[in-house]
Coordinates of C-alpha atoms in Angstrom, one line a residue:
M18 CA 69.5 -7.9 -8.1
A19 CA 71.8 -4.9 -7.3
D20 CA 74.8 -7.3 -7.0
S21 CA 74.1 -8.6 -10.5
F22 CA 73.9 -5.2 -11.8
M23 CA 77.2 -4.3 -10.2
G24 CA 78.8 -7.4 -11.5
K25 CA 77.7 -6.6 -15.0
A26 CA 79.0 -3.0 -14.7
A27 CA 82.4 -4.3 -13.4
T28 CA 82.9 -6.8 -16.3
M29 CA 82.1 -4.3 -19.0
E30 CA 85.0 -3.1 -21.3
I31 CA 86.5 0.3 -20.7
P32 CA 85.7 2.5 -23.7
I33 CA 88.5 4.0 -25.8
N34 CA 88.5 7.5 -27.3
S35 CA 89.1 8.3 -30.9
N36 CA 92.9 8.7 -30.3
G37 CA 93.2 5.2 -29.0
E38 CA 93.6 6.4 -25.4
T39 CA 91.6 5.2 -22.6
L40 CA 89.2 7.5 -20.8
A41 CA 90.0 8.9 -17.4
E42 CA 89.2 6.9 -14.4
D43 CA 86.6 9.3 -13.1
D44 CA 84.9 9.3 -16.5
S45 CA 84.8 5.6 -16.6
L46 CA 83.3 5.4 -13.1
E47 CA 80.7 8.0 -13.9
Q48 CA 79.8 6.2 -17.0
A49 CA 79.5 3.0 -15.1
A50 CA 77.2 4.6 -12.6
K51 CA 75.0 5.9 -15.4
I52 CA 74.8 2.4 -16.9
Q53 CA 73.8 1.0 -13.5
W54 CA 71.1 3.6 -13.0
T55 CA 69.7 2.8 -16.5
L56 CA 69.6 -0.8 -15.6
D57 CA 67.8 -0.1 -12.3
E58 CA 65.3 2.0 -14.1
K59 CA 64.6 -0.8 -16.7
D60 CA 64.4 -3.3 -13.9
L61 CA 61.8 -1.1 -12.2
Q62 CA 59.8 -0.9 -15.4
Q63 CA 60.0 -4.7 -15.6
V64 CA 58.5 -5.0 -12.1
M65 CA 55.7 -2.6 -13.1
V66 CA 55.1 -4.7 -16.3
S67 CA 54.9 -7.9 -14.3
G68 CA 52.2 -6.4 -12.1
P69 CA 48.4 -7.1 -12.4
N70 CA 47.9 -4.7 -15.4
L71 CA 46.1 -6.4 -18.2
N72 CA 47.0 -3.7 -20.7
E73 CA 50.8 -4.3 -20.5
T74 CA 52.7 -7.4 -21.8
S75 CA 56.4 -8.5 -21.8
I76 CA 58.5 -10.7 -24.0
V77 CA 61.0 -13.2 -22.4
S78 CA 64.3 -13.7 -24.4
G79 CA 66.0 -17.1 -24.5
G80 CA 69.5 -15.6 -24.6
Y81 CA 71.7 -14.3 -21.8
G82 CA 73.1 -10.7 -21.6
G83 CA 70.0 -8.9 -22.9
P84 CA 68.7 -5.9 -21.2
A85 CA 67.2 -6.4 -17.7
G86 CA 68.3 -10.0 -17.4
G87 CA 66.7 -11.4 -20.6
I88 CA 63.3 -9.6 -20.2
I89 CA 62.5 -7.1 -22.9
P90 CA 59.7 -4.9 -21.5
T91 CA 57.2 -3.5 -24.1
S92 CA 56.8 -0.5 -21.9
S93 CA 60.1 0.8 -23.3
I94 CA 57.9 1.9 -26.2
K95 CA 55.3 3.6 -24.1
G96 CA 57.7 5.2 -21.6
T97 CA 56.5 5.5 -18.0
H98 CA 52.7 5.0 -18.7
S99 CA 52.8 1.5 -17.3
S100 CA 53.6 2.7 -13.8
T101 CA 50.9 5.3 -14.0
A102 CA 48.4 2.6 -15.2
F103 CA 49.3 0.3 -12.3
T104 CA 48.9 3.1 -9.8
S105 CA 45.5 3.9 -11.2
Y106 CA 44.5 0.3 -10.9
L107 CA 45.5 0.2 -7.3
L108 CA 43.6 3.4 -6.5
S109 CA 40.5 2.1 -8.3
F110 CA 40.8 -1.2 -6.4
V111 CA 41.0 0.5 -3.1
S112 CA 38.2 2.9 -3.9
G113 CA 36.0 0.0 -5.0
S114 CA 36.7 -1.7 -1.7
G115 CA 35.9 1.5 0.2
M116 CA 32.6 1.9 -1.7
H117 CA 31.7 -1.7 -1.0
H118 CA 32.5 -1.2 2.7
S119 CA 30.4 2.0 2.7
N120 CA 27.5 0.3 1.1
S121 CA 27.8 -2.6 3.6
N122 CA 27.7 0.0 6.4
Q123 CA 24.6 1.6 4.9
N124 CA 22.8 -1.7 4.5
M125 CA 23.6 -2.6 8.1
S126 CA 22.4 0.8 9.4
V127 CA 19.1 0.4 7.4
E128 CA 18.6 -3.1 8.8
E129 CA 19.3 -1.9 12.3
A130 CA 16.8 1.0 11.9
N131 CA 14.1 -1.5 10.5
R132 CA 14.8 -3.8 13.4
G133 CA 14.4 -0.9 15.9
V134 CA 11.1 0.0 14.4
A135 CA 9.9 -3.6 14.5
V136 CA 10.9 -3.8 18.1
E137 CA 9.0 -0.6 19.0
K138 CA 5.9 -1.9 17.2
L139 CA 6.1 -5.2 19.0
D140 CA 6.5 -3.4 22.3
S141 CA 3.5 -1.2 21.5
V142 CA 1.3 -4.2 20.6
K143 CA 2.4 -6.0 23.7
K144 CA 1.5 -3.0 26.0
W145 CA -1.8 -2.7 24.2
G146 CA -2.6 -6.3 24.7
I147 CA -1.8 -6.2 28.4
N148 CA -3.8 -3.1 28.9
T149 CA -6.8 -4.5 26.9
Y150 CA -6.7 -7.7 29.0
K151 CA -6.6 -5.8 32.3
C152 CA -9.4 -3.4 31.3
T153 CA -11.6 -6.3 29.9
K154 CA -11.1 -8.2 33.1
Q155 CA -12.0 -5.2 35.2
M156 CA -15.1 -4.5 33.1
F157 CA -16.4 -8.1 33.5
S158 CA -15.6 -8.0 37.2
E159 CA -17.7 -4.9 37.7
R160 CA -20.5 -6.2 35.6
F161 CA -20.8 -9.4 37.5
G162 CA -20.4 -7.7 40.9
R163 CA -17.0 -9.2 41.8
G164 CA -14.9 -6.0 41.3
S165 CA -15.0 -2.6 42.8
R166 CA -15.0 0.7 40.9
T167 CA -14.2 4.3 41.6
V168 CA -17.3 6.4 41.8
D169 CA -17.6 10.2 42.0
L170 CA -21.3 10.5 42.9
E171 CA -21.6 14.3 42.2
L172 CA -19.9 14.0 38.9
E173 CA -21.8 10.9 37.9
A174 CA -25.1 12.7 38.6
Q175 CA -24.1 15.7 36.5
I176 CA -23.2 13.4 33.6
D177 CA -26.6 11.6 33.8
V178 CA -28.3 15.0 33.8
L179 CA -26.4 16.0 30.7
R180 CA -27.3 12.9 28.8
D181 CA -30.9 13.2 29.7
T182 CA -30.9 16.9 28.7
K183 CA -29.3 16.0 25.4
R184 CA -32.0 13.5 24.6
K185 CA -34.7 16.0 25.3
Y186 CA -33.0 18.7 23.3
E187 CA -32.6 16.3 20.4
S188 CA -36.4 15.8 20.6
V189 CA -37.0 19.6 20.5
L190 CA -34.6 19.8 17.5
R191 CA -36.4 17.1 15.6
L192 CA -39.9 18.6 16.2
T193 CA -38.9 22.2 15.3
S194 CA -37.2 20.8 12.2
A195 CA -40.5 19.1 11.2
L196 CA -42.3 22.4 12.0
T197 CA -40.0 24.3 9.7
S198 CA -40.6 21.8 6.9
H199 CA -44.3 21.9 7.3
F200 CA -44.5 25.7 7.6
Y201 CA -42.3 26.1 4.5
N202 CA -44.8 24.1 2.5
L203 CA -47.6 26.2 4.0
V204 CA -45.8 29.4 2.9
Q205 CA -45.2 28.0 -0.6
T206 CA -48.9 27.1 -0.9
Q207 CA -50.0 30.6 0.3
Q208 CA -47.7 32.2 -2.3
A209 CA -49.1 30.0 -5.1
L210 CA -52.7 30.6 -3.9
G211 CA -52.1 34.4 -3.9
D212 CA -50.7 34.3 -7.4
T213 CA -53.7 32.3 -8.6
F214 CA -56.1 34.8 -7.0
A215 CA -54.3 37.7 -8.6
D216 CA -54.5 36.0 -12.0
L217 CA -58.3 35.3 -11.6
S218 CA -58.8 38.9 -10.5
Q219 CA -57.5 40.0 -13.9
K220 CA -59.6 37.5 -15.8
S221 CA -62.9 37.7 -13.9
P222 CA -64.2 41.3 -14.0
E223 CA -67.3 40.4 -12.0
L224 CA -65.2 39.0 -9.1
R225 CA -62.2 41.3 -9.5
D226 CA -62.5 42.8 -6.0
E227 CA -63.2 39.5 -4.2
F228 CA -60.2 37.8 -5.8
G229 CA -58.1 40.9 -5.2
Y230 CA -58.8 41.0 -1.5
N231 CA -57.9 37.3 -1.1
A232 CA -54.8 37.7 -3.2
E233 CA -53.6 40.6 -1.0
T234 CA -54.4 38.6 2.2
Q235 CA -52.4 35.5 1.0
K236 CA -49.5 37.7 -0.1
L237 CA -49.4 39.3 3.4
L238 CA -49.6 35.9 5.1
C239 CA -46.8 34.7 2.8
R240 CA -44.6 37.7 3.6
N241 CA -45.2 37.3 7.4
G242 CA -44.7 33.5 7.0
E243 CA -41.3 34.1 5.5
A244 CA -40.4 36.2 8.4
L245 CA -41.5 33.6 10.9
L246 CA -39.7 30.9 8.9
G247 CA -36.5 32.9 9.2
A248 CA -37.0 33.1 13.0
I249 CA -37.7 29.3 13.3
N250 CA -34.6 28.5 11.1
F251 CA -32.4 30.6 13.4
F252 CA -33.8 28.8 16.4
V253 CA -33.2 25.4 14.8
S254 CA -29.7 26.3 13.8
S255 CA -28.8 27.5 17.4
I256 CA -30.3 24.3 19.0
N257 CA -28.4 22.2 16.5
T258 CA -25.1 23.8 17.4
L259 CA -25.8 23.4 21.1
V260 CA -26.7 19.8 20.8
N261 CA -24.4 18.4 18.1
K262 CA -21.3 20.4 18.8
T263 CA -21.2 21.9 22.3
M264 CA -22.8 19.0 24.2
E265 CA -21.2 16.4 21.9
D266 CA -17.8 17.8 22.7
T267 CA -18.4 17.5 26.4
L268 CA -19.7 14.0 26.0
M269 CA -16.5 13.0 24.1
T270 CA -14.5 14.2 27.1
I271 CA -16.7 12.2 29.3
K272 CA -16.1 9.1 27.3
L273 CA -12.3 9.6 27.6
Y274 CA -12.8 10.1 31.4
E275 CA -14.8 6.9 31.7
A276 CA -12.1 4.9 29.8
A277 CA -9.4 6.4 32.1
R278 CA -11.5 5.5 35.1
L279 CA -11.7 1.9 33.9
E280 CA -8.0 1.7 33.3
F281 CA -7.3 3.3 36.7
D282 CA -9.4 0.7 38.4
A283 CA -7.9 -2.1 36.4
Y284 CA -4.3 -1.2 37.5
R285 CA -5.5 -0.5 41.0
A286 CA -7.0 -4.0 41.2
D287 CA -3.8 -5.5 39.8
L288 CA -1.7 -3.7 42.4
E289 CA -3.9 -4.8 45.2
E290 CA -3.7 -8.4 44.0
L291 CA 0.1 -8.3 43.9
S292 CA 0.3 -6.7 47.3
L293 CA -1.7 -9.6 48.8
G294 CA 0.7 -12.2 47.4
P295 CA 4.2 -13.3 48.6
R296 CA 6.9 -10.8 49.0
D297 CA 9.9 -12.4 47.2
A298 CA 12.4 -10.5 45.1
A299 CA 10.6 -11.1 41.8
T300 CA 7.2 -10.1 43.3
M301 CA 8.7 -6.9 44.7
V302 CA 10.0 -5.9 41.3
R303 CA 6.5 -6.5 39.8
I304 CA 4.9 -4.5 42.6
E305 CA 7.2 -1.6 42.0
V306 CA 6.5 -1.6 38.3
S307 CA 2.7 -1.9 39.0
Q308 CA 2.9 1.1 41.4
Q309 CA 4.5 3.2 38.7
Q310 CA 1.8 2.2 36.2
Y311 CA -0.9 2.8 38.8
Q312 CA 0.4 6.3 39.4
V313 CA 0.4 7.1 35.7
Q314 CA -3.2 6.0 35.4
R315 CA -4.2 7.9 38.5
D316 CA -2.7 11.1 37.1
K317 CA -4.5 10.6 33.8
Y318 CA -7.8 9.9 35.6
E319 CA -7.5 13.0 37.8
R320 CA -6.7 15.2 34.9
L321 CA -9.7 14.0 32.8
R322 CA -12.0 14.3 35.8
S323 CA -11.0 17.9 36.2
D324 CA -11.6 18.5 32.5
V325 CA -15.0 17.0 32.7
T326 CA -16.0 19.1 35.7
I327 CA -14.8 22.3 34.0
K328 CA -16.6 21.5 30.7
L329 CA -19.8 20.7 32.5
K330 CA -19.8 24.0 34.3
F331 CA -19.2 26.0 31.1
L332 CA -21.7 24.0 29.2
E333 CA -24.4 24.7 31.7
E334 CA -23.7 28.4 31.6
N335 CA -23.6 28.4 27.8
K336 CA -26.8 26.4 27.6
V337 CA -28.7 28.8 29.8
K338 CA -27.5 31.8 27.9
V339 CA -28.3 30.4 24.5
M340 CA -31.7 29.0 25.4
H341 CA -32.8 32.1 27.1
K342 CA -32.3 34.1 23.9
Q343 CA -33.7 31.4 21.5
L344 CA -36.8 30.7 23.5
L345 CA -37.6 34.4 23.8
L346 CA -37.1 34.7 20.0
F347 CA -39.3 31.7 19.3
H348 CA -42.1 32.9 21.6
N349 CA -42.2 36.5 20.3
A350 CA -42.1 35.5 16.6
I351 CA -44.9 32.9 17.0
S352 CA -47.1 35.3 19.0
A353 CA -46.6 38.1 16.5
Y354 CA -47.3 36.0 13.5
F355 CA -50.5 34.4 14.7
A356 CA -51.7 37.7 16.2
G357 CA -51.3 39.2 12.7
N358 CA -48.9 41.9 14.1
Q359 CA -46.6 42.4 11.3
Q360 CA -44.8 45.3 13.0
Q361 CA -44.0 43.3 16.1
L362 CA -42.8 40.4 14.0
E363 CA -40.3 42.6 12.1
Q364 CA -39.2 44.2 15.3
T365 CA -38.5 40.8 16.8
L366 CA -36.3 39.8 13.9
R367 CA -34.4 43.0 14.2
Q368 CA -33.9 42.5 17.9
F369 CA -32.3 39.1 17.5
N370 CA -30.4 40.0 14.2
V371 CA -32.2 37.4 12.1
K372 CA -31.5 37.8 8.4
L373 CA -34.2 36.8 6.0
K374 CA -33.8 35.4 2.5
P375 CA -34.0 37.8 -0.4
P376 CA -37.5 38.6 -1.5
G377 CA -38.9 36.2 -4.2
S378 CA -36.4 33.5 -3.4
D379 CA -38.1 30.1 -3.8
K380 CA -35.0 28.1 -2.7
P381 CA -35.8 26.0 0.4
S382 CA -33.8 26.3 3.5
W383 CA -30.9 24.1 4.4
L384 CA -33.2 21.9 6.5
E385 CA -35.4 21.1 3.5
E386 CA -32.4 20.4 1.3
S387 CA -31.0 18.0 3.8

């Protein structure tokens, strides 16, 4: 292309000035160079026009000797905008490819993350299935007398005592709750009876004194009954906390301990079974894995056994302390009420910080509402 441009420049006529004289040689060479540069620029515009830009067109001339080898670029009207448009097209194409590549990478990373989560869930289900199978096998073996189990005689005895104590305390709680309900109805009846006697005392002049005495007696019994009812409610609330919170928390730890004991024996039996088999390479690998699992279950079992021992000790101390206070309250309140000693009954309530309901409140206690 450069040779053709040079050939054209060489065959062009030498321009003549207005006096009929030819231009100097340097001027002619300089003008020839300018013509060549102009042709090169037009040819570059032609290449830009022939690129993949849909907004630019070109017209092909049928003659020879036209500008840029017979191709008349329409970009000569728009200047250098065609090259800028083509460059923008290339940049947008590359950017679009980069965005597509980035989206592909994001999709691949999301798929890999989902695949990893699925694999973790599958492994978790697999481990759970193996563990459940071993524990079920161990449980049936113990039940039918074919398998051995780890037994802590002292701890098992303490657990049995706790369960028996909880059943008896639940019976006490149930009976005192019934006593509270019945005694509440009695107090309400005495209050209604006292109000009726007081009304009849006003309407029956001939029996005013008799109705008046009975009205005062029923009101006194009602007042003392509310004090005793407050003491019994306090007793029931304390027993309920001891049975359904403190003891239940210890029993939950015991359930975890028993489950850990079953798992420990299951993995122990599995290790013993593998140890009695052949000692080839594959079996040795399984034995090593089984030993690691056995050690994990043993550590868990020992930790929970220690937790149960500590909780049983603190539970016994707490039970003795709480019941000593509550039984003394219950005895003193009942004795003072049925002896008619109002002063001792009030003193008992103050001694154990028992708060009574506001006077005249007819709302039943939380036991009656439940």
